[in-house]
Amino acid sequence: MSTKDIAYDIIDNMSDEQLQGFIMMFRNPYEISLSARISDIENGRNLSETFDNVDDLLEDLNAED
C-alpha cells in the first residue's frame, strides 16, 4: 500500500469534525474567517439582523441611515 493510499484510508475513516480540523491546518487565516462567517450564516448565529425575504433586505439596504 502506497503512502497516498494510507493517507486516503485515514481520511476516509475521519469524522466530519476531524476532517474540518484537518482542513483548517492547511487554510490561510482569511479562508478560516470566511468559512466561519459562512457557517454562522447557515446556522443563524452572530447575525445582526435577519430578513424574511429579499424585498425587505433590499429596502433596508436602500434606506437612508
PDB file of N, CA and C in Angstrom:
ATOM      1  N   MET A   1       0.852  -1.170   0.000  1.00  0.00           N
ATOM      2  CA  MET A   1       0.000   0.000   0.000  1.00  0.00           C
ATOM      3  C   MET A   1       0.906   1.243   0.000  1.00  0.00           C
ATOM      4  N   SER A   2       0.617   2.183  -0.912  1.00  0.00           N
ATOM      5  CA  SER A   2       1.435   3.394  -1.018  1.00  0.00           C
ATOM      6  C   SER A   2       1.105   4.379   0.103  1.00  0.00           C
ATOM      7  N   THR A   3       1.958   5.353   0.261  1.00  0.00           N
ATOM      8  CA  THR A   3       1.731   6.400   1.252  1.00  0.00           C
ATOM      9  C   THR A   3       0.422   7.131   0.963  1.00  0.00           C
ATOM     10  N   LYS A   4       0.159   7.386  -0.319  1.00  0.00           N
ATOM     11  CA  LYS A   4      -1.075   8.080  -0.705  1.00  0.00           C
ATOM     12  C   LYS A   4      -2.290   7.227  -0.349  1.00  0.00           C
ATOM     13  N   ASP A   5      -2.218   5.929  -0.582  1.00  0.00           N
ATOM     14  CA  ASP A   5      -3.334   5.037  -0.239  1.00  0.00           C
ATOM     15  C   ASP A   5      -3.578   5.024   1.271  1.00  0.00           C
ATOM     16  N   ILE A   6      -2.516   5.024   2.048  1.00  0.00           N
ATOM     17  CA  ILE A   6      -2.645   5.051   3.506  1.00  0.00           C
ATOM     18  C   ILE A   6      -3.313   6.356   3.945  1.00  0.00           C
ATOM     19  N   ALA A   7      -2.877   7.477   3.349  1.00  0.00           N
ATOM     20  CA  ALA A   7      -3.470   8.776   3.690  1.00  0.00           C
ATOM     21  C   ALA A   7      -4.954   8.799   3.341  1.00  0.00           C
ATOM     22  N   TYR A   8      -5.298   8.295   2.153  1.00  0.00           N
ATOM     23  CA  TYR A   8      -6.713   8.255   1.754  1.00  0.00           C
ATOM     24  C   TYR A   8      -7.528   7.388   2.713  1.00  0.00           C
ATOM     25  N   ASP A   9      -6.963   6.282   3.161  1.00  0.00           N
ATOM     26  CA  ASP A   9      -7.661   5.395   4.098  1.00  0.00           C
ATOM     27  C   ASP A   9      -7.903   6.113   5.429  1.00  0.00           C
ATOM     28  N   ILE A  10      -6.897   6.845   5.895  1.00  0.00           N
ATOM     29  CA  ILE A  10      -7.051   7.603   7.141  1.00  0.00           C
ATOM     30  C   ILE A  10      -8.147   8.638   6.992  1.00  0.00           C
ATOM     31  N   ILE A  11      -8.120   9.389   5.886  1.00  0.00           N
ATOM     32  CA  ILE A  11      -9.125  10.429   5.645  1.00  0.00           C
ATOM     33  C   ILE A  11     -10.518   9.827   5.529  1.00  0.00           C
ATOM     34  N   ASP A  12     -10.632   8.705   4.842  1.00  0.00           N
ATOM     35  CA  ASP A  12     -11.941   8.055   4.673  1.00  0.00           C
ATOM     36  C   ASP A  12     -12.565   7.646   6.008  1.00  0.00           C
ATOM     37  N   ASN A  13     -11.738   7.452   7.025  1.00  0.00           N
ATOM     38  CA  ASN A  13     -12.245   7.000   8.318  1.00  0.00           C
ATOM     39  C   ASN A  13     -12.384   8.120   9.344  1.00  0.00           C
ATOM     40  N   MET A  14     -12.158   9.375   8.927  1.00  0.00           N
ATOM     41  CA  MET A  14     -12.296  10.509   9.839  1.00  0.00           C
ATOM     42  C   MET A  14     -13.749  10.942   9.930  1.00  0.00           C
ATOM     43  N   SER A  15     -14.134  11.433  11.095  1.00  0.00           N
ATOM     44  CA  SER A  15     -15.463  12.022  11.267  1.00  0.00           C
ATOM     45  C   SER A  15     -15.471  13.399  10.593  1.00  0.00           C
ATOM     46  N   ASP A  16     -16.651  13.976  10.412  1.00  0.00           N
ATOM     47  CA  ASP A  16     -16.732  15.316   9.826  1.00  0.00           C
ATOM     48  C   ASP A  16     -15.955  16.333  10.661  1.00  0.00           C
ATOM     49  N   GLU A  17     -16.052  16.217  11.973  1.00  0.00           N
ATOM     50  CA  GLU A  17     -15.336  17.137  12.860  1.00  0.00           C
ATOM     51  C   GLU A  17     -13.821  16.996  12.684  1.00  0.00           C
ATOM     52  N   GLN A  18     -13.339  15.774  12.580  1.00  0.00           N
ATOM     53  CA  GLN A  18     -11.913  15.548  12.377  1.00  0.00           C
ATOM     54  C   GLN A  18     -11.464  16.093  11.023  1.00  0.00           C
ATOM     55  N   LEU A  19     -12.288  15.913   9.997  1.00  0.00           N
ATOM     56  CA  LEU A  19     -11.954  16.423   8.668  1.00  0.00           C
ATOM     57  C   LEU A  19     -11.885  17.949   8.660  1.00  0.00           C
ATOM     58  N   GLN A  20     -12.806  18.597   9.369  1.00  0.00           N
ATOM     59  CA  GLN A  20     -12.773  20.059   9.449  1.00  0.00           C
ATOM     60  C   GLN A  20     -11.480  20.536  10.096  1.00  0.00           C
ATOM     61  N   GLY A  21     -11.066  19.877  11.175  1.00  0.00           N
ATOM     62  CA  GLY A  21      -9.811  20.227  11.834  1.00  0.00           C
ATOM     63  C   GLY A  21      -8.613  19.993  10.927  1.00  0.00           C
ATOM     64  N   PHE A  22      -8.639  18.904  10.189  1.00  0.00           N
ATOM     65  CA  PHE A  22      -7.566  18.577   9.249  1.00  0.00           C
ATOM     66  C   PHE A  22      -7.447  19.656   8.171  1.00  0.00           C
ATOM     67  N   ILE A  23      -8.569  20.062   7.619  1.00  0.00           N
ATOM     68  CA  ILE A  23      -8.576  21.080   6.573  1.00  0.00           C
ATOM     69  C   ILE A  23      -8.084  22.417   7.121  1.00  0.00           C
ATOM     70  N   MET A  24      -8.459  22.745   8.352  1.00  0.00           N
ATOM     71  CA  MET A  24      -8.060  24.015   8.964  1.00  0.00           C
ATOM     72  C   MET A  24      -6.533  24.140   9.060  1.00  0.00           C
ATOM     73  N   MET A  25      -5.837  23.024   9.154  1.00  0.00           N
ATOM     74  CA  MET A  25      -4.376  23.072   9.257  1.00  0.00           C
ATOM     75  C   MET A  25      -3.746  23.628   7.982  1.00  0.00           C
ATOM     76  N   PHE A  26      -4.456  23.550   6.855  1.00  0.00           N
ATOM     77  CA  PHE A  26      -3.879  23.944   5.575  1.00  0.00           C
ATOM     78  C   PHE A  26      -4.484  25.219   5.001  1.00  0.00           C
ATOM     79  N   ARG A  27      -5.391  25.840   5.700  1.00  0.00           N
ATOM     80  CA  ARG A  27      -6.025  27.054   5.210  1.00  0.00           C
ATOM     81  C   ARG A  27      -5.328  28.289   5.759  1.00  0.00           C
ATOM     82  N   ASN A  28      -5.415  29.363   4.989  1.00  0.00           N
ATOM     83  CA  ASN A  28      -4.862  30.616   5.496  1.00  0.00           C
ATOM     84  C   ASN A  28      -5.911  31.298   6.370  1.00  0.00           C
ATOM     85  N   PRO A  29      -5.530  32.275   7.161  1.00  0.00           N
ATOM     86  CA  PRO A  29      -6.472  32.917   8.096  1.00  0.00           C
ATOM     87  C   PRO A  29      -7.707  33.518   7.422  1.00  0.00           C
ATOM     88  N   TYR A  30      -7.560  34.065   6.204  1.00  0.00           N
ATOM     89  CA  TYR A  30      -8.710  34.641   5.506  1.00  0.00           C
ATOM     90  C   TYR A  30      -9.746  33.564   5.218  1.00  0.00           C
ATOM     91  N   GLU A  31      -9.304  32.415   4.718  1.00  0.00           N
ATOM     92  CA  GLU A  31     -10.235  31.330   4.402  1.00  0.00           C
ATOM     93  C   GLU A  31     -10.931  30.822   5.660  1.00  0.00           C
ATOM     94  N   ILE A  32     -10.209  30.750   6.761  1.00  0.00           N
ATOM     95  CA  ILE A  32     -10.786  30.278   8.020  1.00  0.00           C
ATOM     96  C   ILE A  32     -11.866  31.247   8.487  1.00  0.00           C
ATOM     97  N   SER A  33     -11.564  32.545   8.416  1.00  0.00           N
ATOM     98  CA  SER A  33     -12.523  33.560   8.829  1.00  0.00           C
ATOM     99  C   SER A  33     -13.760  33.524   7.935  1.00  0.00           C
ATOM    100  N   LEU A  34     -13.562  33.410   6.631  1.00  0.00           N
ATOM    101  CA  LEU A  34     -14.671  33.356   5.696  1.00  0.00           C
ATOM    102  C   LEU A  34     -15.525  32.113   5.945  1.00  0.00           C
ATOM    103  N   SER A  35     -14.873  30.993   6.161  1.00  0.00           N
ATOM    104  CA  SER A  35     -15.581  29.746   6.431  1.00  0.00           C
ATOM    105  C   SER A  35     -16.417  29.856   7.703  1.00  0.00           C
ATOM    106  N   ALA A  36     -15.868  30.506   8.727  1.00  0.00           N
ATOM    107  CA  ALA A  36     -16.597  30.689   9.987  1.00  0.00           C
ATOM    108  C   ALA A  36     -17.812  31.580   9.778  1.00  0.00           C
ATOM    109  N   ARG A  37     -17.659  32.647   8.971  1.00  0.00           N
ATOM    110  CA  ARG A  37     -18.794  33.539   8.706  1.00  0.00           C
ATOM    111  C   ARG A  37     -19.887  32.820   7.930  1.00  0.00           C
ATOM    112  N   ILE A  38     -19.500  32.018   6.954  1.00  0.00           N
ATOM    113  CA  ILE A  38     -20.485  31.258   6.176  1.00  0.00           C
ATOM    114  C   ILE A  38     -21.222  30.287   7.084  1.00  0.00           C
ATOM    115  N   SER A  39     -20.492  29.619   7.961  1.00  0.00           N
ATOM    116  CA  SER A  39     -21.112  28.692   8.902  1.00  0.00           C
ATOM    117  C   SER A  39     -22.104  29.415   9.809  1.00  0.00           C
ATOM    118  N   ASP A  40     -21.735  30.605  10.282  1.00  0.00           N
ATOM    119  CA  ASP A  40     -22.646  31.398  11.123  1.00  0.00           C
ATOM    120  C   ASP A  40     -23.924  31.732  10.363  1.00  0.00           C
ATOM    121  N   ILE A  41     -23.783  32.138   9.116  1.00  0.00           N
ATOM    122  CA  ILE A  41     -24.961  32.483   8.307  1.00  0.00           C
ATOM    123  C   ILE A  41     -25.845  31.258   8.111  1.00  0.00           C
ATOM    124  N   GLU A  42     -25.235  30.145   7.756  1.00  0.00           N
ATOM    125  CA  GLU A  42     -26.008  28.921   7.520  1.00  0.00           C
ATOM    126  C   GLU A  42     -26.732  28.442   8.772  1.00  0.00           C
ATOM    127  N   ASN A  43     -26.152  28.727   9.939  1.00  0.00           N
ATOM    128  CA  ASN A  43     -26.730  28.262  11.196  1.00  0.00           C
ATOM    129  C   ASN A  43     -27.434  29.353  11.986  1.00  0.00           C
ATOM    130  N   GLY A  44     -27.567  30.542  11.391  1.00  0.00           N
ATOM    131  CA  GLY A  44     -28.295  31.633  12.036  1.00  0.00           C
ATOM    132  C   GLY A  44     -27.641  32.161  13.298  1.00  0.00           C
ATOM    133  N   ARG A  45     -26.315  32.142  13.364  1.00  0.00           N
ATOM    134  CA  ARG A  45     -25.587  32.629  14.539  1.00  0.00           C
ATOM    135  C   ARG A  45     -24.906  33.955  14.233  1.00  0.00           C
ATOM    136  N   ASN A  46     -24.761  34.775  15.246  1.00  0.00           N
ATOM    137  CA  ASN A  46     -23.997  36.031  15.155  1.00  0.00           C
ATOM    138  C   ASN A  46     -24.485  36.949  14.040  1.00  0.00           C
ATOM    139  N   LEU A  47     -25.775  36.948  13.800  1.00  0.00           N
ATOM    140  CA  LEU A  47     -26.345  37.824  12.779  1.00  0.00           C
ATOM    141  C   LEU A  47     -26.839  39.099  13.437  1.00  0.00           C
ATOM    142  N   SER A  48     -26.561  40.220  12.815  1.00  0.00           N
ATOM    143  CA  SER A  48     -27.014  41.484  13.393  1.00  0.00           C
ATOM    144  C   SER A  48     -28.485  41.719  13.084  1.00  0.00           C
ATOM    145  N   GLU A  49     -28.953  41.216  11.944  1.00  0.00           N
ATOM    146  CA  GLU A  49     -30.340  41.404  11.565  1.00  0.00           C
ATOM    147  C   GLU A  49     -30.717  40.316  10.558  1.00  0.00           C
ATOM    148  N   THR A  50     -31.947  39.861  10.611  1.00  0.00           N
ATOM    149  CA  THR A  50     -32.415  38.865   9.647  1.00  0.00           C
ATOM    150  C   THR A  50     -33.603  39.424   8.878  1.00  0.00           C
ATOM    151  N   PHE A  51     -33.823  38.888   7.701  1.00  0.00           N
ATOM    152  CA  PHE A  51     -34.917  39.318   6.846  1.00  0.00           C
ATOM    153  C   PHE A  51     -35.688  38.101   6.365  1.00  0.00           C
ATOM    154  N   ASP A  52     -36.996  38.279   6.194  1.00  0.00           N
ATOM    155  CA  ASP A  52     -37.846  37.175   5.757  1.00  0.00           C
ATOM    156  C   ASP A  52     -37.862  37.008   4.247  1.00  0.00           C
ATOM    157  N   ASN A  53     -37.473  38.069   3.532  1.00  0.00           N
ATOM    158  CA  ASN A  53     -37.471  37.973   2.073  1.00  0.00           C
ATOM    159  C   ASN A  53     -36.497  38.997   1.498  1.00  0.00           C
ATOM    160  N   VAL A  54     -36.225  38.862   0.218  1.00  0.00           N
ATOM    161  CA  VAL A  54     -35.256  39.725  -0.453  1.00  0.00           C
ATOM    162  C   VAL A  54     -35.740  41.172  -0.508  1.00  0.00           C
ATOM    163  N   ASP A  55     -37.037  41.364  -0.710  1.00  0.00           N
ATOM    164  CA  ASP A  55     -37.569  42.732  -0.775  1.00  0.00           C
ATOM    165  C   ASP A  55     -37.284  43.508   0.514  1.00  0.00           C
ATOM    166  N   ASP A  56     -37.482  42.856   1.657  1.00  0.00           N
ATOM    167  CA  ASP A  56     -37.199  43.514   2.939  1.00  0.00           C
ATOM    168  C   ASP A  56     -35.709  43.841   3.077  1.00  0.00           C
ATOM    169  N   LEU A  57     -34.879  42.929   2.632  1.00  0.00           N
ATOM    170  CA  LEU A  57     -33.442  43.151   2.684  1.00  0.00           C
ATOM    171  C   LEU A  57     -33.045  44.346   1.810  1.00  0.00           C
ATOM    172  N   LEU A  58     -33.537  44.382   0.582  1.00  0.00           N
ATOM    173  CA  LEU A  58     -33.220  45.482  -0.314  1.00  0.00           C
ATOM    174  C   LEU A  58     -33.750  46.817   0.195  1.00  0.00           C
ATOM    175  N   GLU A  59     -34.922  46.780   0.779  1.00  0.00           N
ATOM    176  CA  GLU A  59     -35.488  48.007   1.355  1.00  0.00           C
ATOM    177  C   GLU A  59     -34.568  48.541   2.459  1.00  0.00           C
ATOM    178  N   ASP A  60     -34.073  47.642   3.297  1.00  0.00           N
ATOM    179  CA  ASP A  60     -33.188  48.049   4.376  1.00  0.00           C
ATOM    180  C   ASP A  60     -31.850  48.572   3.820  1.00  0.00           C
ATOM    181  N   LEU A  61     -31.334  47.901   2.800  1.00  0.00           N
ATOM    182  CA  LEU A  61     -30.069  48.329   2.219  1.00  0.00           C
ATOM    183  C   LEU A  61     -30.193  49.705   1.566  1.00  0.00           C
ATOM    184  N   ASN A  62     -31.320  49.985   0.979  1.00  0.00           N
ATOM    185  CA  ASN A  62     -31.516  51.250   0.266  1.00  0.00           C
ATOM    186  C   ASN A  62     -32.007  52.383   1.167  1.00  0.00           C
ATOM    187  N   ALA A  63     -32.343  52.074   2.387  1.00  0.00           N
ATOM    188  CA  ALA A  63     -32.832  53.100   3.308  1.00  0.00           C
ATOM    189  C   ALA A  63     -31.705  54.028   3.721  1.00  0.00           C
ATOM    190  N   GLU A  64     -32.028  55.288   3.889  1.00  0.00           N
ATOM    191  CA  GLU A  64     -31.029  56.235   4.374  1.00  0.00           C
ATOM    192  C   GLU A  64     -30.910  56.079   5.885  1.00  0.00           C
ATOM    193  N   ASP A  65     -29.682  56.102   6.345  1.00  0.00           N
ATOM    194  CA  ASP A  65     -29.435  55.934   7.789  1.00  0.00           C
ATOM    195  C   ASP A  65     -29.732  57.191   8.552  1.00  0.00           C
TER     196      ASP A  65
END
